[in-house]
């Protein structure tokens, strides 16, 4: 099963991806994680991406697509769920083209729809571990000890990305850049809109209903 999970920053994509992985045995392919891994491993792609980031620019679409398709090709037979990718219509079209060459396509596009005030509240409460990448929330997902990662005891920090002003900016970018991806998939696949203002368990239930129907089809 090849799934794309879309949604504004803070819609809970990471959490829901993990649940999809646990239930259906697909691989979670997060563009952020893969980019970090490529950079950490010092691969050719990682170095190229790093040079764009060092100069304060965005990593270009073709580089991101190459990186993600590499990960897709290594994914298991059970399939994958894409998180944070495709981020632009250009990336989505390129992905379809490359999958199409192998006679494959995206089977499901889940779009987590969320109210912006809910996003700002969720994201400004997030705390992350800079060592292992684990994410917590000061209200909804507390670590066992305040401010400390459960896995490795590292002091948790608020990523610059989760600062309320930055969140507002990221939402703006999302609307300009990624919202058109939803429309792109509306024209090419069946997009399932999921109300993501609810708590994570309700969102999972809605998602699983859609995905179960696909598995049985
Ligand atoms: Zn940690």
mmCIF file with all atom_site columns, C-alpha atoms and ligand atoms in Angstrom:
data_model
loop_
_atom_site.group_PDB
_atom_site.id
_atom_site.type_symbol
_atom_site.label_atom_id
_atom_site.label_alt_id
_atom_site.label_comp_id
_atom_site.label_asym_id
_atom_site.label_entity_id
_atom_site.label_seq_id
_atom_site.pdbx_PDB_ins_code
_atom_site.Cartn_x
_atom_site.Cartn_y
_atom_site.Cartn_z
_atom_site.occupancy
_atom_site.B_iso_or_equiv
_atom_site.pdbx_formal_charge
_atom_site.auth_seq_id
_atom_site.auth_comp_id
_atom_site.auth_asym_id
_atom_site.auth_atom_id
_atom_site.pdbx_PDB_model_num
ATOM   1   C  CA  . UNK A 1 1   ? 0.000   0.000  0.000   1.00 0.00 ? 1   UNK A CA  1
ATOM   2   C  CA  . UNK A 1 2   ? 1.432   3.359  -1.034  1.00 0.00 ? 2   UNK A CA  1
ATOM   3   C  CA  . UNK A 1 3   ? 0.086   6.185  1.053   1.00 0.00 ? 3   UNK A CA  1
ATOM   4   C  CA  . UNK A 1 4   ? 0.635   9.933  1.085   1.00 0.00 ? 4   UNK A CA  1
ATOM   5   C  CA  . UNK A 1 5   ? -0.250  11.724 4.298   1.00 0.00 ? 5   UNK A CA  1
ATOM   6   C  CA  . UNK A 1 6   ? -0.858  15.448 3.818   1.00 0.00 ? 6   UNK A CA  1
ATOM   7   C  CA  . UNK A 1 7   ? -1.729  18.159 6.285   1.00 0.00 ? 7   UNK A CA  1
ATOM   8   C  CA  . UNK A 1 8   ? -0.561  21.478 7.656   1.00 0.00 ? 8   UNK A CA  1
ATOM   9   C  CA  . UNK A 1 9   ? 2.379   21.539 10.053  1.00 0.00 ? 9   UNK A CA  1
ATOM   10  C  CA  . UNK A 1 10  ? 1.051   20.475 13.457  1.00 0.00 ? 10  UNK A CA  1
ATOM   11  C  CA  . UNK A 1 11  ? -1.806  18.393 12.063  1.00 0.00 ? 11  UNK A CA  1
ATOM   12  C  CA  . UNK A 1 12  ? -0.267  15.306 13.666  1.00 0.00 ? 12  UNK A CA  1
ATOM   13  C  CA  . UNK A 1 13  ? 1.231   13.674 10.597  1.00 0.00 ? 13  UNK A CA  1
ATOM   14  C  CA  . UNK A 1 14  ? 4.184   12.161 12.465  1.00 0.00 ? 14  UNK A CA  1
ATOM   15  C  CA  . UNK A 1 15  ? 2.009   10.515 15.119  1.00 0.00 ? 15  UNK A CA  1
ATOM   16  C  CA  . UNK A 1 16  ? -0.485  9.171  12.609  1.00 0.00 ? 16  UNK A CA  1
ATOM   17  C  CA  . UNK A 1 17  ? 2.278   7.833  10.373  1.00 0.00 ? 17  UNK A CA  1
ATOM   18  C  CA  . UNK A 1 18  ? 3.661   5.786  13.250  1.00 0.00 ? 18  UNK A CA  1
ATOM   19  C  CA  . UNK A 1 19  ? 0.201   4.303  13.827  1.00 0.00 ? 19  UNK A CA  1
ATOM   20  C  CA  . UNK A 1 20  ? -0.232  3.476  10.141  1.00 0.00 ? 20  UNK A CA  1
ATOM   21  C  CA  . UNK A 1 21  ? 3.160   1.742  10.232  1.00 0.00 ? 21  UNK A CA  1
ATOM   22  C  CA  . UNK A 1 22  ? 2.188   -0.266 13.319  1.00 0.00 ? 22  UNK A CA  1
ATOM   23  C  CA  . UNK A 1 23  ? -1.122  -1.381 11.830  1.00 0.00 ? 23  UNK A CA  1
ATOM   24  C  CA  . UNK A 1 24  ? -0.258  -2.063 8.194   1.00 0.00 ? 24  UNK A CA  1
ATOM   25  C  CA  . UNK A 1 25  ? 3.462   -2.859 8.307   1.00 0.00 ? 25  UNK A CA  1
ATOM   26  C  CA  . UNK A 1 26  ? 4.404   -0.190 5.764   1.00 0.00 ? 26  UNK A CA  1
ATOM   27  C  CA  . UNK A 1 27  ? 7.569   1.899  6.034   1.00 0.00 ? 27  UNK A CA  1
ATOM   28  C  CA  . UNK A 1 28  ? 7.435   5.474  7.330   1.00 0.00 ? 28  UNK A CA  1
ATOM   29  C  CA  . UNK A 1 29  ? 9.294   7.768  4.944   1.00 0.00 ? 29  UNK A CA  1
ATOM   30  C  CA  . UNK A 1 30  ? 9.611   11.233 6.438   1.00 0.00 ? 30  UNK A CA  1
ATOM   31  C  CA  . UNK A 1 31  ? 11.407  13.698 4.197   1.00 0.00 ? 31  UNK A CA  1
ATOM   32  C  CA  . UNK A 1 32  ? 12.788  15.505 7.253   1.00 0.00 ? 32  UNK A CA  1
ATOM   33  C  CA  . UNK A 1 33  ? 14.218  12.297 8.757   1.00 0.00 ? 33  UNK A CA  1
ATOM   34  C  CA  . UNK A 1 34  ? 15.638  11.081 5.470   1.00 0.00 ? 34  UNK A CA  1
ATOM   35  C  CA  . UNK A 1 35  ? 17.272  14.434 4.820   1.00 0.00 ? 35  UNK A CA  1
ATOM   36  C  CA  . UNK A 1 36  ? 18.822  14.340 8.305   1.00 0.00 ? 36  UNK A CA  1
ATOM   37  C  CA  . UNK A 1 37  ? 20.072  10.785 7.726   1.00 0.00 ? 37  UNK A CA  1
ATOM   38  C  CA  . UNK A 1 38  ? 21.594  11.634 4.341   1.00 0.00 ? 38  UNK A CA  1
ATOM   39  C  CA  . UNK A 1 39  ? 23.374  14.617 5.850   1.00 0.00 ? 39  UNK A CA  1
ATOM   40  C  CA  . UNK A 1 40  ? 24.571  12.671 8.864   1.00 0.00 ? 40  UNK A CA  1
ATOM   41  C  CA  . UNK A 1 41  ? 25.870  9.857  6.633   1.00 0.00 ? 41  UNK A CA  1
ATOM   42  C  CA  . UNK A 1 42  ? 27.619  12.410 4.416   1.00 0.00 ? 42  UNK A CA  1
ATOM   43  C  CA  . UNK A 1 43  ? 26.193  10.949 1.186   1.00 0.00 ? 43  UNK A CA  1
ATOM   44  C  CA  . UNK A 1 44  ? 26.502  12.807 -2.091  1.00 0.00 ? 44  UNK A CA  1
ATOM   45  C  CA  . UNK A 1 45  ? 22.840  13.842 -1.871  1.00 0.00 ? 45  UNK A CA  1
ATOM   46  C  CA  . UNK A 1 46  ? 23.253  14.835 1.751   1.00 0.00 ? 46  UNK A CA  1
ATOM   47  C  CA  . UNK A 1 47  ? 26.202  17.059 0.947   1.00 0.00 ? 47  UNK A CA  1
ATOM   48  C  CA  . UNK A 1 48  ? 24.347  18.749 -1.900  1.00 0.00 ? 48  UNK A CA  1
ATOM   49  C  CA  . UNK A 1 49  ? 21.322  19.357 0.318   1.00 0.00 ? 49  UNK A CA  1
ATOM   50  C  CA  . UNK A 1 50  ? 23.561  20.694 3.072   1.00 0.00 ? 50  UNK A CA  1
ATOM   51  C  CA  . UNK A 1 51  ? 25.086  23.289 0.776   1.00 0.00 ? 51  UNK A CA  1
ATOM   52  C  CA  . UNK A 1 52  ? 21.627  24.698 -0.044  1.00 0.00 ? 52  UNK A CA  1
ATOM   53  C  CA  . UNK A 1 53  ? 20.665  24.738 3.615   1.00 0.00 ? 53  UNK A CA  1
ATOM   54  C  CA  . UNK A 1 54  ? 23.934  26.390 4.647   1.00 0.00 ? 54  UNK A CA  1
ATOM   55  C  CA  . UNK A 1 55  ? 23.226  29.252 2.289   1.00 0.00 ? 55  UNK A CA  1
ATOM   56  C  CA  . UNK A 1 56  ? 19.753  29.622 3.808   1.00 0.00 ? 56  UNK A CA  1
ATOM   57  C  CA  . UNK A 1 57  ? 17.966  28.302 0.736   1.00 0.00 ? 57  UNK A CA  1
ATOM   58  C  CA  . UNK A 1 58  ? 15.443  25.548 0.173   1.00 0.00 ? 58  UNK A CA  1
ATOM   59  C  CA  . UNK A 1 59  ? 16.600  22.167 -1.011  1.00 0.00 ? 59  UNK A CA  1
ATOM   60  C  CA  . UNK A 1 60  ? 15.468  22.030 -4.659  1.00 0.00 ? 60  UNK A CA  1
ATOM   61  C  CA  . UNK A 1 61  ? 12.603  19.752 -5.734  1.00 0.00 ? 61  UNK A CA  1
ATOM   62  C  CA  . UNK A 1 62  ? 14.714  17.454 -7.914  1.00 0.00 ? 62  UNK A CA  1
ATOM   63  C  CA  . UNK A 1 63  ? 17.105  16.714 -5.045  1.00 0.00 ? 63  UNK A CA  1
ATOM   64  C  CA  . UNK A 1 64  ? 14.256  15.958 -2.629  1.00 0.00 ? 64  UNK A CA  1
ATOM   65  C  CA  . UNK A 1 65  ? 12.515  13.740 -5.176  1.00 0.00 ? 65  UNK A CA  1
ATOM   66  C  CA  . UNK A 1 66  ? 15.733  11.820 -5.894  1.00 0.00 ? 66  UNK A CA  1
ATOM   67  C  CA  . UNK A 1 67  ? 16.271  11.268 -2.195  1.00 0.00 ? 67  UNK A CA  1
ATOM   68  C  CA  . UNK A 1 68  ? 12.698  10.122 -1.563  1.00 0.00 ? 68  UNK A CA  1
ATOM   69  C  CA  . UNK A 1 69  ? 12.537  7.828  -4.572  1.00 0.00 ? 69  UNK A CA  1
ATOM   70  C  CA  . UNK A 1 70  ? 15.778  6.221  -3.382  1.00 0.00 ? 70  UNK A CA  1
ATOM   71  C  CA  . UNK A 1 71  ? 14.099  5.527  -0.044  1.00 0.00 ? 71  UNK A CA  1
ATOM   72  C  CA  . UNK A 1 72  ? 10.906  4.317  -1.748  1.00 0.00 ? 72  UNK A CA  1
ATOM   73  C  CA  . UNK A 1 73  ? 12.864  1.823  -3.840  1.00 0.00 ? 73  UNK A CA  1
ATOM   74  C  CA  . UNK A 1 74  ? 14.440  0.415  -0.699  1.00 0.00 ? 74  UNK A CA  1
ATOM   75  C  CA  . UNK A 1 75  ? 11.074  0.173  1.100   1.00 0.00 ? 75  UNK A CA  1
ATOM   76  C  CA  . UNK A 1 76  ? 9.527   -3.227 1.773   1.00 0.00 ? 76  UNK A CA  1
ATOM   77  C  CA  . UNK A 1 77  ? 6.935   -4.951 -0.406  1.00 0.00 ? 77  UNK A CA  1
ATOM   78  C  CA  . UNK A 1 78  ? 4.224   -3.897 2.012   1.00 0.00 ? 78  UNK A CA  1
ATOM   79  C  CA  . UNK A 1 79  ? 4.617   -0.311 0.876   1.00 0.00 ? 79  UNK A CA  1
ATOM   80  C  CA  . UNK A 1 80  ? 5.152   3.036  2.534   1.00 0.00 ? 80  UNK A CA  1
ATOM   81  C  CA  . UNK A 1 81  ? 3.570   6.124  3.975   1.00 0.00 ? 81  UNK A CA  1
ATOM   82  C  CA  . UNK A 1 82  ? 5.065   9.436  2.873   1.00 0.00 ? 82  UNK A CA  1
ATOM   83  C  CA  . UNK A 1 83  ? 5.294   12.218 5.440   1.00 0.00 ? 83  UNK A CA  1
ATOM   84  C  CA  . UNK A 1 84  ? 6.326   15.772 4.522   1.00 0.00 ? 84  UNK A CA  1
ATOM   85  C  CA  . UNK A 1 85  ? 6.582   14.800 0.881   1.00 0.00 ? 85  UNK A CA  1
ATOM   86  C  CA  . UNK A 1 86  ? 5.504   15.735 -1.757  1.00 0.00 ? 86  UNK A CA  1
ATOM   87  C  CA  . UNK A 1 87  ? 5.602   19.324 -0.576  1.00 0.00 ? 87  UNK A CA  1
ATOM   88  C  CA  . UNK A 1 88  ? 5.000   20.994 -3.926  1.00 0.00 ? 88  UNK A CA  1
ATOM   89  C  CA  . UNK A 1 89  ? 2.910   20.168 -7.007  1.00 0.00 ? 89  UNK A CA  1
ATOM   90  C  CA  . UNK A 1 90  ? 6.150   19.796 -8.918  1.00 0.00 ? 90  UNK A CA  1
ATOM   91  C  CA  . UNK A 1 91  ? 7.371   17.114 -6.489  1.00 0.00 ? 91  UNK A CA  1
ATOM   92  C  CA  . UNK A 1 92  ? 3.999   15.316 -6.642  1.00 0.00 ? 92  UNK A CA  1
ATOM   93  C  CA  . UNK A 1 93  ? 4.024   15.221 -10.443 1.00 0.00 ? 93  UNK A CA  1
ATOM   94  C  CA  . UNK A 1 94  ? 7.632   14.012 -10.495 1.00 0.00 ? 94  UNK A CA  1
ATOM   95  C  CA  . UNK A 1 95  ? 6.823   11.280 -7.968  1.00 0.00 ? 95  UNK A CA  1
ATOM   96  C  CA  . UNK A 1 96  ? 3.872   10.059 -10.070 1.00 0.00 ? 96  UNK A CA  1
ATOM   97  C  CA  . UNK A 1 97  ? 6.096   9.963  -13.118 1.00 0.00 ? 97  UNK A CA  1
ATOM   98  C  CA  . UNK A 1 98  ? 8.816   7.935  -11.424 1.00 0.00 ? 98  UNK A CA  1
ATOM   99  C  CA  . UNK A 1 99  ? 6.353   5.506  -9.806  1.00 0.00 ? 99  UNK A CA  1
ATOM   100 C  CA  . UNK A 1 100 ? 4.586   5.163  -13.138 1.00 0.00 ? 100 UNK A CA  1
ATOM   101 C  CA  . UNK A 1 101 ? 7.782   3.942  -14.796 1.00 0.00 ? 101 UNK A CA  1
ATOM   102 C  CA  . UNK A 1 102 ? 7.634   0.901  -12.542 1.00 0.00 ? 102 UNK A CA  1
ATOM   103 C  CA  . UNK A 1 103 ? 3.895   0.484  -13.112 1.00 0.00 ? 103 UNK A CA  1
ATOM   104 C  CA  . UNK A 1 104 ? 3.130   1.784  -9.637  1.00 0.00 ? 104 UNK A CA  1
ATOM   105 C  CA  . UNK A 1 105 ? 0.961   4.546  -8.249  1.00 0.00 ? 105 UNK A CA  1
ATOM   106 C  CA  . UNK A 1 106 ? -0.105  6.164  -4.997  1.00 0.00 ? 106 UNK A CA  1
ATOM   107 C  CA  . UNK A 1 107 ? -3.054  4.182  -3.593  1.00 0.00 ? 107 UNK A CA  1
ATOM   108 C  CA  . UNK A 1 108 ? -4.319  6.577  -0.966  1.00 0.00 ? 108 UNK A CA  1
ATOM   109 C  CA  . UNK A 1 109 ? -3.930  10.246 -0.141  1.00 0.00 ? 109 UNK A CA  1
ATOM   110 C  CA  . UNK A 1 110 ? -5.057  11.153 3.354   1.00 0.00 ? 110 UNK A CA  1
ATOM   111 C  CA  . UNK A 1 111 ? -5.433  14.850 4.042   1.00 0.00 ? 111 UNK A CA  1
ATOM   112 C  CA  . UNK A 1 112 ? -5.467  15.846 7.706   1.00 0.00 ? 112 UNK A CA  1
ATOM   113 C  CA  . UNK A 1 113 ? -7.606  18.986 7.909   1.00 0.00 ? 113 UNK A CA  1
ATOM   114 C  CA  . UNK A 1 114 ? -7.013  21.219 10.870  1.00 0.00 ? 114 UNK A CA  1
ATOM   115 C  CA  . UNK A 1 115 ? -7.982  24.613 12.258  1.00 0.00 ? 115 UNK A CA  1
ATOM   116 C  CA  . UNK A 1 116 ? -5.041  27.033 12.471  1.00 0.00 ? 116 UNK A CA  1
ATOM   117 C  CA  . UNK A 1 117 ? -5.617  28.022 16.092  1.00 0.00 ? 117 UNK A CA  1
ATOM   118 C  CA  . UNK A 1 118 ? -5.431  24.368 17.053  1.00 0.00 ? 118 UNK A CA  1
ATOM   119 C  CA  . UNK A 1 119 ? -2.115  24.122 15.185  1.00 0.00 ? 119 UNK A CA  1
ATOM   120 C  CA  . UNK A 1 120 ? -0.549  27.095 16.944  1.00 0.00 ? 120 UNK A CA  1
ATOM   121 C  CA  . UNK A 1 121 ? -1.589  25.716 20.344  1.00 0.00 ? 121 UNK A CA  1
ATOM   122 C  CA  . UNK A 1 122 ? -0.289  22.238 19.553  1.00 0.00 ? 122 UNK A CA  1
ATOM   123 C  CA  . UNK A 1 123 ? 3.015   23.324 18.107  1.00 0.00 ? 123 UNK A CA  1
ATOM   124 C  CA  . UNK A 1 124 ? 3.999   25.938 20.645  1.00 0.00 ? 124 UNK A CA  1
ATOM   125 C  CA  . UNK A 1 125 ? 3.685   23.225 23.332  1.00 0.00 ? 125 UNK A CA  1
ATOM   126 C  CA  . UNK A 1 126 ? 6.005   20.832 21.563  1.00 0.00 ? 126 UNK A CA  1
ATOM   127 C  CA  . UNK A 1 127 ? 9.385   19.929 23.003  1.00 0.00 ? 127 UNK A CA  1
ATOM   128 C  CA  . UNK A 1 128 ? 11.950  17.835 21.158  1.00 0.00 ? 128 UNK A CA  1
ATOM   129 C  CA  . UNK A 1 129 ? 15.030  15.789 21.905  1.00 0.00 ? 129 UNK A CA  1
ATOM   130 C  CA  . UNK A 1 130 ? 17.944  17.006 19.834  1.00 0.00 ? 130 UNK A CA  1
ATOM   131 C  CA  . UNK A 1 131 ? 19.674  13.657 20.258  1.00 0.00 ? 131 UNK A CA  1
ATOM   132 C  CA  . UNK A 1 132 ? 17.076  11.063 19.179  1.00 0.00 ? 132 UNK A CA  1
ATOM   133 C  CA  . UNK A 1 133 ? 14.392  13.274 17.599  1.00 0.00 ? 133 UNK A CA  1
ATOM   134 C  CA  . UNK A 1 134 ? 11.630  12.173 20.014  1.00 0.00 ? 134 UNK A CA  1
ATOM   135 C  CA  . UNK A 1 135 ? 8.823   14.721 20.294  1.00 0.00 ? 135 UNK A CA  1
ATOM   136 C  CA  . UNK A 1 136 ? 6.809   15.496 23.416  1.00 0.00 ? 136 UNK A CA  1
ATOM   137 C  CA  . UNK A 1 137 ? 4.091   18.002 24.342  1.00 0.00 ? 137 UNK A CA  1
ATOM   138 C  CA  . UNK A 1 138 ? 3.846   19.990 27.571  1.00 0.00 ? 138 UNK A CA  1
ATOM   139 C  CA  . UNK A 1 139 ? 0.134   19.096 27.884  1.00 0.00 ? 139 UNK A CA  1
ATOM   140 C  CA  . UNK A 1 140 ? -0.700  16.107 25.710  1.00 0.00 ? 140 UNK A CA  1
ATOM   141 C  CA  . UNK A 1 141 ? 2.420   13.995 25.651  1.00 0.00 ? 141 UNK A CA  1
ATOM   142 C  CA  . UNK A 1 142 ? 4.546   14.659 28.693  1.00 0.00 ? 142 UNK A CA  1
ATOM   143 C  CA  . UNK A 1 143 ? 7.883   12.925 29.225  1.00 0.00 ? 143 UNK A CA  1
ATOM   144 C  CA  . UNK A 1 144 ? 8.224   10.885 32.429  1.00 0.00 ? 144 UNK A CA  1
ATOM   145 C  CA  . UNK A 1 145 ? 10.414  13.656 33.888  1.00 0.00 ? 145 UNK A CA  1
ATOM   146 C  CA  . UNK A 1 146 ? 9.643   17.278 32.972  1.00 0.00 ? 146 UNK A CA  1
ATOM   147 C  CA  . UNK A 1 147 ? 11.944  18.568 30.268  1.00 0.00 ? 147 UNK A CA  1
ATOM   148 C  CA  . UNK A 1 148 ? 13.950  15.329 29.899  1.00 0.00 ? 148 UNK A CA  1
ATOM   149 C  CA  . UNK A 1 149 ? 13.853  12.761 27.076  1.00 0.00 ? 149 UNK A CA  1
ATOM   150 C  CA  . UNK A 1 150 ? 12.544  9.329  28.180  1.00 0.00 ? 150 UNK A CA  1
ATOM   151 C  CA  . UNK A 1 151 ? 14.931  7.509  25.861  1.00 0.00 ? 151 UNK A CA  1
ATOM   152 C  CA  . UNK A 1 152 ? 18.301  9.076  26.533  1.00 0.00 ? 152 UNK A CA  1
ATOM   153 C  CA  . UNK A 1 153 ? 17.976  11.652 29.312  1.00 0.00 ? 153 UNK A CA  1
ATOM   154 C  CA  . UNK A 1 154 ? 18.742  14.578 27.008  1.00 0.00 ? 154 UNK A CA  1
ATOM   155 C  CA  . UNK A 1 155 ? 17.316  17.984 27.972  1.00 0.00 ? 155 UNK A CA  1
ATOM   156 C  CA  . UNK A 1 156 ? 14.306  18.776 25.755  1.00 0.00 ? 156 UNK A CA  1
ATOM   157 C  CA  . UNK A 1 157 ? 14.190  21.953 23.712  1.00 0.00 ? 157 UNK A CA  1
ATOM   158 C  CA  . UNK A 1 158 ? 11.620  23.917 21.752  1.00 0.00 ? 158 UNK A CA  1
ATOM   159 C  CA  . UNK A 1 159 ? 12.732  23.648 18.168  1.00 0.00 ? 159 UNK A CA  1
ATOM   160 C  CA  . UNK A 1 160 ? 12.930  27.049 16.481  1.00 0.00 ? 160 UNK A CA  1
ATOM   161 C  CA  . UNK A 1 161 ? 10.297  25.644 14.098  1.00 0.00 ? 161 UNK A CA  1
ATOM   162 C  CA  . UNK A 1 162 ? 7.774   25.402 16.928  1.00 0.00 ? 162 UNK A CA  1
ATOM   163 C  CA  . UNK A 1 163 ? 8.019   29.033 18.047  1.00 0.00 ? 163 UNK A CA  1
ATOM   164 C  CA  . UNK A 1 164 ? 4.526   30.610 17.582  1.00 0.00 ? 164 UNK A CA  1
ATOM   165 C  CA  . UNK A 1 165 ? 5.723   33.278 15.104  1.00 0.00 ? 165 UNK A CA  1
ATOM   166 C  CA  . UNK A 1 166 ? 7.539   30.666 13.074  1.00 0.00 ? 166 UNK A CA  1
ATOM   167 C  CA  . UNK A 1 167 ? 4.463   28.422 13.181  1.00 0.00 ? 167 UNK A CA  1
ATOM   168 C  CA  . UNK A 1 168 ? 2.322   31.216 11.727  1.00 0.00 ? 168 UNK A CA  1
ATOM   169 C  CA  . UNK A 1 169 ? 4.854   31.660 8.951   1.00 0.00 ? 169 UNK A CA  1
ATOM   170 C  CA  . UNK A 1 170 ? 5.017   27.949 8.250   1.00 0.00 ? 170 UNK A CA  1
ATOM   171 C  CA  . UNK A 1 171 ? 1.217   27.855 7.953   1.00 0.00 ? 171 UNK A CA  1
ATOM   172 C  CA  . UNK A 1 172 ? 1.402   30.638 5.406   1.00 0.00 ? 172 UNK A CA  1
ATOM   173 C  CA  . UNK A 1 173 ? 4.008   28.731 3.404   1.00 0.00 ? 173 UNK A CA  1
ATOM   174 C  CA  . UNK A 1 174 ? 1.901   25.590 3.668   1.00 0.00 ? 174 UNK A CA  1
ATOM   175 C  CA  . UNK A 1 175 ? -1.103  27.361 2.172   1.00 0.00 ? 175 UNK A CA  1
ATOM   176 C  CA  . UNK A 1 176 ? 0.907   28.779 -0.693  1.00 0.00 ? 176 UNK A CA  1
ATOM   177 C  CA  . UNK A 1 177 ? 2.966   25.732 -1.500  1.00 0.00 ? 177 UNK A CA  1
ATOM   178 C  CA  . UNK A 1 178 ? 1.443   22.529 -0.243  1.00 0.00 ? 178 UNK A CA  1
ATOM   179 C  CA  . UNK A 1 179 ? -2.287  23.195 -0.269  1.00 0.00 ? 179 UNK A CA  1
ATOM   180 C  CA  . UNK A 1 180 ? -2.103  23.032 -4.095  1.00 0.00 ? 180 UNK A CA  1
ATOM   181 C  CA  . UNK A 1 181 ? -0.733  19.477 -3.675  1.00 0.00 ? 181 UNK A CA  1
ATOM   182 C  CA  . UNK A 1 182 ? -4.100  18.494 -2.190  1.00 0.00 ? 182 UNK A CA  1
ATOM   183 C  CA  . UNK A 1 183 ? -5.792  19.880 -5.286  1.00 0.00 ? 183 UNK A CA  1
ATOM   184 C  CA  . UNK A 1 184 ? -3.300  18.072 -7.504  1.00 0.00 ? 184 UNK A CA  1
ATOM   185 C  CA  . UNK A 1 185 ? -4.205  14.746 -5.925  1.00 0.00 ? 185 UNK A CA  1
ATOM   186 C  CA  . UNK A 1 186 ? -7.913  15.562 -6.057  1.00 0.00 ? 186 UNK A CA  1
ATOM   187 C  CA  . UNK A 1 187 ? -7.551  15.551 -9.816  1.00 0.00 ? 187 UNK A CA  1
ATOM   188 C  CA  . UNK A 1 188 ? -5.502  12.352 -9.960  1.00 0.00 ? 188 UNK A CA  1
ATOM   189 C  CA  . UNK A 1 189 ? -6.485  10.153 -7.029  1.00 0.00 ? 189 UNK A CA  1
ATOM   190 C  CA  . UNK A 1 190 ? -9.177  9.921  -4.429  1.00 0.00 ? 190 UNK A CA  1
ATOM   191 C  CA  . UNK A 1 191 ? -8.224  12.252 -1.591  1.00 0.00 ? 191 UNK A CA  1
ATOM   192 C  CA  . UNK A 1 192 ? -9.730  11.375 1.791   1.00 0.00 ? 192 UNK A CA  1
ATOM   193 C  CA  . UNK A 1 193 ? -10.211 14.427 3.978   1.00 0.00 ? 193 UNK A CA  1
ATOM   194 C  CA  . UNK A 1 194 ? -9.841  13.615 7.661   1.00 0.00 ? 194 UNK A CA  1
ATOM   195 C  CA  . UNK A 1 195 ? -10.908 15.985 10.425  1.00 0.00 ? 195 UNK A CA  1
ATOM   196 C  CA  . UNK A 1 196 ? -7.688  16.378 12.417  1.00 0.00 ? 196 UNK A CA  1
ATOM   197 C  CA  . UNK A 1 197 ? -9.012  18.822 15.030  1.00 0.00 ? 197 UNK A CA  1
ATOM   198 C  CA  . UNK A 1 198 ? -10.065 15.786 17.060  1.00 0.00 ? 198 UNK A CA  1
ATOM   199 C  CA  . UNK A 1 199 ? -7.694  13.960 19.369  1.00 0.00 ? 199 UNK A CA  1
ATOM   200 C  CA  . UNK A 1 200 ? -5.169  11.587 17.861  1.00 0.00 ? 200 UNK A CA  1
ATOM   201 C  CA  . UNK A 1 201 ? -7.183  8.408  18.610  1.00 0.00 ? 201 UNK A CA  1
ATOM   202 C  CA  . UNK A 1 202 ? -10.267 9.667  16.785  1.00 0.00 ? 202 UNK A CA  1
ATOM   203 C  CA  . UNK A 1 203 ? -8.140  10.747 13.847  1.00 0.00 ? 203 UNK A CA  1
ATOM   204 C  CA  . UNK A 1 204 ? -6.576  7.269  13.697  1.00 0.00 ? 204 UNK A CA  1
ATOM   205 C  CA  . UNK A 1 205 ? -9.998  5.618  13.723  1.00 0.00 ? 205 UNK A CA  1
ATOM   206 C  CA  . UNK A 1 206 ? -11.115 7.734  10.760  1.00 0.00 ? 206 UNK A CA  1
ATOM   207 C  CA  . UNK A 1 207 ? -7.900  7.001  8.867   1.00 0.00 ? 207 UNK A CA  1
ATOM   208 C  CA  . UNK A 1 208 ? -8.006  3.263  9.506   1.00 0.00 ? 208 UNK A CA  1
ATOM   209 C  CA  . UNK A 1 209 ? -11.573 3.086  8.225   1.00 0.00 ? 209 UNK A CA  1
ATOM   210 C  CA  . UNK A 1 210 ? -10.428 4.498  4.898   1.00 0.00 ? 210 UNK A CA  1
ATOM   211 C  CA  . UNK A 1 211 ? -7.305  2.349  4.711   1.00 0.00 ? 211 UNK A CA  1
ATOM   212 C  CA  . UNK A 1 212 ? -9.103  -0.860 5.731   1.00 0.00 ? 212 UNK A CA  1
ATOM   213 C  CA  . UNK A 1 213 ? -11.508 -0.326 2.878   1.00 0.00 ? 213 UNK A CA  1
ATOM   214 C  CA  . UNK A 1 214 ? -8.529  -0.144 0.513   1.00 0.00 ? 214 UNK A CA  1
ATOM   215 C  CA  . UNK A 1 215 ? -6.875  -3.242 1.924   1.00 0.00 ? 215 UNK A CA  1
ATOM   216 C  CA  . UNK A 1 216 ? -10.091 -5.201 1.436   1.00 0.00 ? 216 UNK A CA  1
ATOM   217 C  CA  . UNK A 1 217 ? -10.735 -3.817 -2.031  1.00 0.00 ? 217 UNK A CA  1
HETATM 218 ZN ZN1 . LIG B 2 .   ? 16.046  11.510 23.165  1.00 0.00 ? 1   LIG B ZN1 1
#
